[in-house]
Amino acid sequence: MAVATLILLLLVLVAASGVLVRFLPLPLPIIQIGLGVLLAWPIDGLRVELEPELFLLVFVPPLLFIDGIMLPKREFAKLAPRIFGLAFGLVFFTVVVFGYALNWLLPQVPLPVAFALAAVLSPTDAVAVSSIVGRDLVPARIRHILEGESLLNDASGLVVLRFAVAAALTGQFSLGETALTFVLVAAGGALAGFATLWAVAKVLRIVAKIGDVRPEVEVVILILLPFAAYLLAEKFHLSGILAAVTAGLYIARAGLFGSLSFPARMQNMALIEMLSFTFNGVIFLLLGLQLPTIIRNVPPELSLYGSFWEPVLAVMTLTLILLAIRFAWIVFGSTARGIIERWRGRETFRLTTRLRVVMTLAGVRGAITLAGILSLPLVVSENGPPFPARDLVIFIAAGVIICSLLLASVALPIVARGIPLDEEEESAIEERLARQVAAEAAIARIEQMVDEAQATPALYEARLAAAQQLIPAYRQRIVAGEEEDTTVKDIQPALQSMLDAAFAAEQAALLRLLRARKIDDTTMRAVIGEVMLNQALNSRKQANKRATAKKPATRKAGARK
């Protein structure tokens, strides 16, 4: 099938999945994988050869970059020890324990190849974690830990994979050399991300000084940032994934958003949301397209008696081993941190047993695992023997992906049901405070500008008239922030419906003028653009208010600090 037709088909299915999720009680990634499987399962279905290097370049940098932007930085810094413990410590622990366990259970898999499989099974999938662990399922603190872990453990898992494959090809392995190289690769990747951030910030400031540059130019430059960081790091054999994550995490501190014009910021916000939804969907569709071919080729090592249940049981057993390893590490890390904090005389966030189970089940595998395992070489050397147990480990990796996704989708809502989300109250208070302070600052600046223009009567009159229109809107925002949640909750549906009706009326009036030939297409596009911008701003504002109003005023504490 032509590449263009395939791309269009994938985009159609991404849109369809967004509709189906409203009717099916399943997470969006499961639906998208299912659609991919339905396309590829027939004998004459789609056959898509997934090139791992191209996949990693096209999809992974922008998605991890966007996740880095969206991750709360204050919470990331506060929870950094827990996040790093999972993102790096758990990866190495999994590689060692699962690698030896796999080699013991399936002696056909050489130890270096077992370590390679363990390395690609170590990273959790940021997209799947965000989709399954929603805002209303687990406390915000647990969600931040899981999202931060899934952002960083891709880099550690793929770097370990590189050394495991080298050991399988050469038969040589040095733990000390591997550890040192890993530190250099990770630190170098982060440095490449910072360097790219600095360079792009300089470029955007130069563009801003030039002036009268289309906002689309600024948006395109920003889109290229994660790809530039990734390629720069990979050029010097560093961690491109960690470079893209670093760029996303520190883009605000680098002042890049401040360098963008207002139209560019609006376009960038909309584009980020669209790219995230589309790329995430395409990733899971491609994952579904790969599965039928992998599943049909059941390795003989897992089917000694030709039974259908043998490979299924083997994959389920290995998945449970991975979950047991993860649970043991979470218990160990939580206990050790509690002991250290008590020794220091500090209070710490305690993980209950149920929260530990939730964090264990949330360790789902996804696209990075599949791309990593498919990158295994076909042969040991040129004209040499085939790479040992390649088909077997690919089958296991695909099975673990499906098992972890299904298990999390089914078990997580049950286990997490009723867990108090006490952090949400703090978030609602912070949102009200932020809106109030921002509005007060805007009013003060507007009044200052009016006072500054008193020496120029014409300018003073113009600014005074503008201030009389702007200040009431800001004062209304302050009053709305101080109102009780129940009042805001009652007003929002009526206000949103009136805004929608007003927007529809504006569109209809402009369309009548266009049909009557009283305005031309250029005028129509210019005015409708302003109307749509106002509608977008109002819709976002109302959505934020609704989200704040939905948060209960009080909750019982579910986790002690």
XYZ file of C-alpha atoms in Angstrom:
561
model
C 0.000 0.000 0.000
C 1.272 3.445 -0.854
C 2.781 5.393 2.022
C 0.446 8.353 1.468
C -2.640 6.129 1.567
C -1.390 4.424 4.721
C -0.828 7.785 6.437
C -4.319 8.952 5.531
C -5.812 5.683 6.767
C -3.970 5.974 10.079
C -5.217 9.534 10.545
C -8.788 8.425 9.856
C -8.466 5.658 12.448
C -6.989 8.066 15.008
C -10.044 10.280 14.585
C -12.345 7.253 14.769
C -10.706 6.071 17.994
C -11.414 9.454 19.563
C -15.116 8.880 18.882
C -15.163 5.204 19.900
C -13.627 5.922 23.294
C -16.845 7.744 24.183
C -18.843 4.527 23.753
C -16.425 1.762 24.797
C -15.351 1.300 28.439
C -11.696 0.931 27.428
C -8.649 3.211 27.541
C -7.833 4.935 24.268
C -4.537 3.000 23.676
C -6.379 -0.344 23.866
C -8.945 0.805 21.303
C -6.229 2.043 18.947
C -4.231 -1.173 19.237
C -7.433 -3.116 18.560
C -8.102 -1.109 15.391
C -4.571 -1.822 14.202
C -4.986 -5.540 14.871
C -8.294 -5.606 12.963
C -6.601 -4.085 9.939
C -3.631 -6.413 9.951
C -5.185 -9.676 11.152
C -6.699 -10.941 7.836
C -4.311 -12.909 5.668
C -4.367 -10.135 3.079
C -4.452 -7.340 5.644
C -2.005 -4.500 6.004
C 1.686 -5.288 6.245
C 3.725 -2.451 7.684
C 7.448 -2.870 8.175
C 8.322 -0.769 11.210
C 11.850 0.648 10.978
C 12.883 1.203 14.618
C 15.384 4.005 13.931
C 12.901 5.946 11.815
C 10.166 5.295 14.368
C 12.331 6.600 17.210
C 13.225 9.733 15.240
C 9.746 10.667 13.973
C 7.538 9.876 16.958
C 9.489 9.627 20.192
C 11.286 13.042 20.403
C 8.204 15.246 19.876
C 6.011 13.171 22.199
C 8.531 13.073 25.035
C 9.218 16.775 24.438
C 5.502 17.548 24.826
C 5.255 15.350 27.931
C 8.231 17.205 29.362
C 6.479 20.523 28.772
C 3.270 19.321 30.414
C 4.946 17.711 33.447
C 4.600 19.952 36.549
C 8.160 21.140 37.195
C 7.708 21.974 40.878
C 6.337 18.512 41.616
C 9.062 16.928 39.495
C 11.756 18.652 41.560
C 10.023 17.743 44.811
C 9.604 14.091 43.838
C 12.932 13.766 42.011
C 14.446 11.137 44.383
C 11.460 8.821 43.927
C 11.345 9.437 40.152
C 15.068 8.817 39.665
C 14.885 5.721 41.830
C 12.279 4.229 39.495
C 13.693 5.613 36.252
C 17.253 4.399 36.813
C 17.484 2.115 39.854
C 14.472 -0.004 38.896
C 15.727 -0.326 35.304
C 19.050 -1.850 36.387
C 17.352 -3.995 39.006
C 14.919 -5.316 36.369
C 17.694 -6.006 33.868
C 19.663 -8.092 36.349
C 16.815 -10.007 38.036
C 14.604 -10.545 34.992
C 17.588 -11.333 32.766
C 18.776 -14.159 35.008
C 15.201 -15.384 35.564
C 14.533 -15.561 31.821
C 17.798 -17.350 31.157
C 16.938 -19.871 33.877
C 13.377 -20.459 32.630
C 14.357 -20.534 28.932
C 17.966 -21.698 28.586
C 17.597 -21.250 24.804
C 17.926 -17.503 25.425
C 21.598 -16.603 26.026
C 22.228 -14.396 29.037
C 23.232 -11.250 27.025
C 20.054 -11.609 24.920
C 18.014 -12.065 28.114
C 19.550 -8.842 29.426
C 18.646 -7.129 26.122
C 15.008 -8.213 26.463
C 14.943 -7.097 30.100
C 16.354 -3.724 29.060
C 13.564 -3.032 26.551
C 10.921 -4.302 28.980
C 12.172 -1.956 31.717
C 10.834 1.362 30.303
C 7.199 2.144 30.957
C 5.204 3.900 28.247
C 4.528 7.590 28.972
C 1.543 7.693 26.626
C -0.141 4.608 28.053
C 0.523 5.683 31.639
C -1.080 9.092 31.017
C -4.072 7.516 29.278
C -4.759 4.833 31.882
C -3.772 6.730 35.039
C -6.126 9.673 34.606
C -6.557 12.715 36.807
C -9.505 11.178 38.635
C -7.978 7.740 39.261
C -4.968 8.217 41.552
C -3.627 11.059 43.697
C -1.755 13.741 41.787
C 1.509 12.938 43.566
C 1.421 9.301 42.404
C 0.530 10.397 38.872
C 3.482 12.801 38.766
C 5.861 10.063 39.928
C 4.619 7.647 37.248
C 4.761 10.246 34.477
C 8.229 11.394 35.495
C 9.456 7.808 35.621
C 8.107 7.010 32.159
C 9.795 10.111 30.746
C 13.259 9.195 31.976
C 13.418 5.409 31.949
C 13.262 5.241 28.135
C 16.769 6.619 27.992
C 18.168 4.281 30.659
C 16.504 1.199 29.159
C 17.681 1.861 25.597
C 21.231 2.628 26.695
C 21.405 -0.669 28.596
C 19.966 -2.384 25.503
C 22.850 -1.050 23.432
C 25.426 -2.623 25.767
C 23.516 -5.900 26.030
C 23.383 -6.245 22.245
C 27.094 -5.460 22.018
C 27.771 -8.184 24.574
C 25.649 -10.653 22.595
C 27.542 -9.831 19.388
C 31.077 -9.804 20.813
C 30.779 -12.029 23.868
C 32.488 -9.339 25.981
C 30.941 -7.361 28.812
C 32.396 -5.107 31.495
C 30.111 -3.884 34.285
C 32.417 -1.000 35.249
C 32.821 0.203 31.670
C 29.081 -0.093 31.069
C 28.209 1.949 34.169
C 30.709 4.691 33.293
C 29.546 4.860 29.688
C 25.926 5.028 30.805
C 26.633 8.047 33.008
C 28.481 9.780 30.165
C 25.740 9.015 27.634
C 22.963 10.214 29.957
C 24.787 13.377 31.046
C 25.804 14.098 27.461
C 22.214 13.715 26.283
C 20.994 16.197 28.886
C 23.787 18.592 27.898
C 22.756 18.304 24.233
C 19.205 19.206 25.233
C 20.403 22.302 27.094
C 22.641 23.333 24.185
C 19.782 23.032 21.699
C 17.506 25.019 23.998
C 20.054 27.810 24.213
C 20.543 27.919 20.435
C 16.803 27.924 19.643
C 16.182 30.638 22.264
C 18.801 32.797 20.538
C 17.183 32.204 17.148
C 13.715 33.131 18.431
C 15.033 36.327 20.024
C 16.652 37.305 16.722
C 13.374 36.617 14.912
C 11.524 38.755 17.469
C 13.966 41.651 16.939
C 13.475 41.487 13.170
C 9.754 42.103 13.711
C 6.777 41.615 11.414
C 7.570 37.904 11.029
C 4.675 35.522 10.560
C 3.859 33.614 13.779
C 3.956 30.358 11.798
C 7.727 30.820 11.474
C 8.140 30.874 15.248
C 5.918 27.812 15.654
C 7.886 25.834 13.057
C 11.168 26.695 14.813
C 9.714 25.435 18.091
C 8.445 22.223 16.465
C 11.942 21.470 15.197
C 13.460 21.832 18.684
C 12.992 18.216 19.917
C 14.225 16.789 16.607
C 17.310 19.026 16.713
C 18.070 18.000 20.306
C 17.615 14.312 19.467
C 19.798 14.411 16.340
C 22.521 16.451 18.022
C 22.796 13.924 20.851
C 22.684 10.900 18.527
C 25.375 12.471 16.323
C 27.803 12.150 19.239
C 26.390 8.725 20.321
C 24.618 10.221 23.330
C 21.047 9.732 24.548
C 18.793 11.515 22.053
C 15.709 10.604 24.065
C 17.091 12.227 27.206
C 18.029 15.291 25.128
C 14.418 15.696 23.925
C 13.068 15.196 27.458
C 15.512 17.776 28.866
C 14.465 20.302 26.221
C 10.810 19.850 27.170
C 11.415 20.009 30.911
C 13.418 23.244 30.821
C 11.879 25.091 27.871
C 10.003 27.504 30.144
C 13.106 28.335 32.184
C 15.013 29.020 28.984
C 12.499 31.768 28.207
C 11.401 30.348 24.852
C 7.692 30.886 25.421
C 8.402 34.477 26.408
C 10.143 35.010 23.076
C 7.034 34.011 21.109
C 4.496 36.538 19.914
C 0.923 36.182 21.201
C -0.432 34.665 17.934
C 2.467 32.198 17.919
C 1.710 31.154 21.506
C -1.929 30.513 20.654
C -1.024 28.487 17.572
C 1.632 26.585 19.497
C -0.808 25.589 22.261
C -3.336 24.252 19.769
C -0.662 22.501 17.720
C 0.872 20.773 20.741
C -2.475 19.276 21.730
C -3.198 18.158 18.162
C 0.255 16.616 17.621
C 0.123 14.823 20.958
C -3.261 13.244 20.202
C -2.366 12.338 16.604
C 1.129 10.964 17.210
C -0.007 8.986 20.254
C -2.790 7.424 18.214
C -0.541 6.557 15.285
C 1.974 4.905 17.630
C -0.598 2.515 19.072
C -2.131 1.835 15.656
C 1.311 0.869 14.360
C 1.779 -1.294 17.432
C -1.482 -3.082 16.623
C -0.422 -3.543 13.000
C 2.728 -5.373 14.123
C 1.053 -7.775 16.532
C -0.689 -10.253 14.182
C 2.526 -11.076 12.335
C 4.387 -11.540 15.614
C 1.629 -13.627 17.206
C 1.252 -15.916 14.184
C 4.920 -16.854 14.381
C 4.813 -18.599 17.755
C 8.359 -19.718 18.615
C 8.635 -23.501 19.008
C 10.405 -23.001 22.355
C 7.074 -21.797 23.810
C 4.873 -24.441 22.201
C 6.386 -27.844 22.937
C 3.047 -29.672 22.647
C 1.440 -27.443 20.025
C -1.106 -26.070 22.501
C -2.498 -22.535 22.173
C -2.255 -21.976 25.923
C 1.450 -22.745 26.264
C 2.747 -19.436 24.835
C -0.064 -17.530 26.556
C 0.836 -19.033 29.912
C 4.537 -18.349 29.328
C 3.917 -14.666 28.511
C 1.582 -14.247 31.489
C 4.182 -15.816 33.788
C 6.905 -13.484 32.558
C 4.580 -10.491 32.930
C 3.849 -11.457 36.530
C 7.589 -11.785 37.194
C 8.102 -8.245 35.891
C 5.300 -6.976 38.124
C 6.763 -8.794 41.136
C 10.168 -7.197 40.477
C 8.551 -3.775 40.213
C 6.523 -4.251 43.405
C 9.582 -5.421 45.333
C 11.567 -2.364 44.221
C 8.723 0.024 45.131
C 8.396 -1.551 48.584
C 12.165 -1.428 49.115
C 12.464 2.189 47.955
C 9.490 3.363 49.993
C 10.705 1.594 53.141
C 14.274 2.831 52.763
C 13.146 6.412 52.171
C 10.849 6.273 55.196
C 13.707 5.073 57.420
C 16.067 7.782 56.146
C 13.501 10.558 56.584
C 12.615 9.416 60.115
C 16.329 9.313 60.968
C 16.581 12.913 59.746
C 13.517 13.862 61.768
C 11.426 14.746 58.731
C 7.935 13.741 57.772
C 7.555 12.042 54.401
C 4.818 10.910 52.065
C 3.961 7.300 52.968
C 2.831 4.826 50.360
C 0.046 2.575 51.524
C -0.037 -1.014 50.277
C -2.826 -0.135 47.871
C -0.838 2.735 46.393
C 2.126 0.414 45.950
C -0.084 -2.015 44.042
C -1.396 0.852 41.913
C 2.138 1.976 41.044
C 3.044 -1.615 40.198
C 0.094 -2.138 37.854
C 0.722 1.246 36.208
C 4.072 0.013 34.890
C 2.677 -0.691 31.404
C 4.934 -1.307 28.412
C 4.334 0.174 24.985
C 5.832 1.547 21.799
C 9.395 2.070 23.068
C 9.563 -1.595 24.076
C 8.429 -2.759 20.632
C 10.736 -0.380 18.758
C 13.680 -1.389 20.922
C 13.200 -5.143 20.495
C 12.658 -4.822 16.731
C 16.004 -3.020 16.499
C 17.850 -6.241 17.355
C 20.152 -7.181 14.448
C 19.186 -10.075 12.190
C 22.661 -11.648 12.206
C 25.588 -11.655 14.595
C 27.986 -10.452 11.900
C 28.022 -10.037 8.164
C 27.426 -13.479 6.613
C 27.406 -14.839 10.160
C 24.837 -16.898 12.090
C 21.396 -15.429 12.954
C 21.080 -13.354 16.110
C 20.302 -15.889 18.853
C 16.662 -16.257 19.964
C 15.608 -13.079 18.112
C 12.107 -14.291 17.177
C 11.568 -15.660 20.674
C 12.355 -12.428 22.514
C 10.323 -10.368 20.008
C 7.315 -12.608 20.669
C 7.786 -12.301 24.441
C 8.103 -8.510 24.248
C 4.906 -8.170 22.195
C 3.037 -10.474 24.570
C 4.180 -8.556 27.646
C 3.038 -5.271 26.063
C -0.459 -6.637 25.527
C -0.648 -8.321 28.940
C 0.513 -5.236 30.839
C -1.901 -2.960 28.969
C -4.878 -5.276 29.484
C -4.049 -5.945 33.121
C -3.671 -2.236 33.893
C -6.872 -1.352 32.025
C -8.914 -3.925 33.922
C -7.299 -4.027 37.368
C -6.222 -0.415 37.942
C -9.723 1.122 38.100
C -10.756 -1.621 40.544
C -7.716 -1.310 42.810
C -7.678 2.505 42.734
C -11.413 2.924 43.317
C -12.080 5.039 46.380
C -8.530 6.302 46.884
C -8.899 9.886 48.203
C -7.489 12.516 45.844
C -6.649 15.052 48.540
C -4.063 16.880 46.418
C -6.779 18.133 44.056
C -8.061 20.598 46.662
C -4.606 22.200 46.809
C -4.552 22.415 43.016
C -7.926 24.186 42.934
C -6.755 26.707 45.548
C -3.597 27.384 43.540
C -5.602 27.957 40.352
C -7.838 30.521 42.057
C -4.807 32.261 43.585
C -3.006 32.377 40.226
C -6.005 33.876 38.418
C -6.550 36.477 41.115
C -2.906 37.593 41.307
C -2.593 37.726 37.501
C -5.763 39.803 37.179
C -4.624 42.233 39.908
C -1.255 42.636 38.173
C -2.993 43.341 34.864
C -5.236 45.994 36.457
C -2.257 47.679 38.117
C -0.348 47.806 34.836
C -3.351 49.179 32.899
C -3.870 51.943 35.483
C -0.142 52.748 35.379
C -0.252 53.118 31.581
C -3.211 55.503 31.893
C -1.320 57.620 34.448
C 1.793 57.703 32.253
C -0.200 59.214 29.375
C -1.596 62.226 31.301
C 0.910 64.575 29.674
C -0.510 63.716 26.232
C -4.272 64.449 26.173
C -5.082 62.438 23.026
C -3.160 59.364 24.211
C -4.626 59.740 27.703
C -8.194 59.739 26.374
C -7.513 56.680 24.222
C -5.919 54.726 27.059
C -8.633 55.757 29.509
C -11.343 54.523 27.149
C -9.486 51.232 26.655
C -8.986 50.851 30.406
C -12.693 51.337 31.042
C -13.354 48.346 28.800
C -10.573 46.095 30.085
C -10.603 46.622 33.854
C -14.207 45.432 34.469
C -13.393 42.103 32.807
C -10.368 41.631 35.079
C -12.387 42.623 38.166
C -15.014 40.075 37.178
C -12.306 37.415 37.042
C -11.211 38.313 40.573
C -14.777 38.160 41.866
C -15.376 34.835 40.107
C -12.274 33.397 41.744
C -13.507 34.413 45.185
C -16.989 32.948 44.696
C -18.014 29.629 46.145
C -17.530 26.646 43.853
C -21.274 25.922 43.869
C -22.044 29.363 42.435
C -19.500 28.988 39.659
C -20.747 25.487 38.967
C -24.325 26.737 38.510
C -23.338 29.602 36.202
C -20.899 27.773 33.907
C -23.354 25.680 31.827
C -25.547 28.692 31.056
C -22.545 30.897 30.316
C -20.972 28.320 28.006
C -24.224 27.761 26.106
C -24.650 31.511 25.618
C -21.078 31.856 24.362
C -21.627 28.999 21.906
C -24.871 30.554 20.688
C -23.231 33.965 20.271
C -20.389 32.404 18.283
C -22.867 30.590 16.016
C -24.780 33.836 15.478
C -21.592 35.657 14.483
C -20.717 32.929 12.008
C -24.210 32.964 10.484
C -24.208 36.758 10.115
C -20.813 36.734 8.401
C -21.943 33.950 6.088
C -25.044 35.958 5.098
C -22.858 38.962 4.276
C -20.577 36.750 2.199
C -23.476 35.220 0.248
C -24.944 38.674 -0.355
C -21.518 39.732 -1.702
C -21.279 42.581 0.778
C -17.904 41.248 1.939
C -15.312 39.151 0.104
C -13.451 35.990 1.138
C -10.465 37.932 2.483
C -12.644 39.988 4.818
C -14.515 36.858 5.865
C -11.307 35.034 6.796
C -9.924 38.031 8.692
C -13.046 38.622 10.776
C -13.851 34.955 11.373
C -10.278 34.489 12.564
C -10.820 37.132 15.256
C -14.164 35.588 16.212
C -12.636 32.094 16.467
C -9.732 33.400 18.565
C -12.148 35.020 21.023
C -14.208 31.833 21.113
C -11.105 29.730 21.778
C -9.995 32.019 24.600
C -13.466 32.026 26.170
C -13.828 28.245 25.820
C -10.465 27.645 27.487
C -11.374 30.060 30.269
C -14.726 28.362 30.892
C -13.114 24.913 30.784
C -10.646 25.975 33.478
C -13.472 27.315 35.615
C -15.487 24.116 35.200
C -12.462 22.021 36.122
C -11.977 24.109 39.257
C -15.664 23.997 40.148
C -15.778 20.192 39.878
C -13.126 19.769 42.553
C -14.738 19.215 45.957
C -14.009 21.767 48.606
C -12.877 19.163 51.104
C -11.577 15.629 50.884
C -10.454 13.148 53.429
C -6.748 12.633 53.572
C -5.790 9.423 51.859
C -2.047 9.558 52.306
C -0.099 10.913 55.253
C 2.706 13.368 54.811
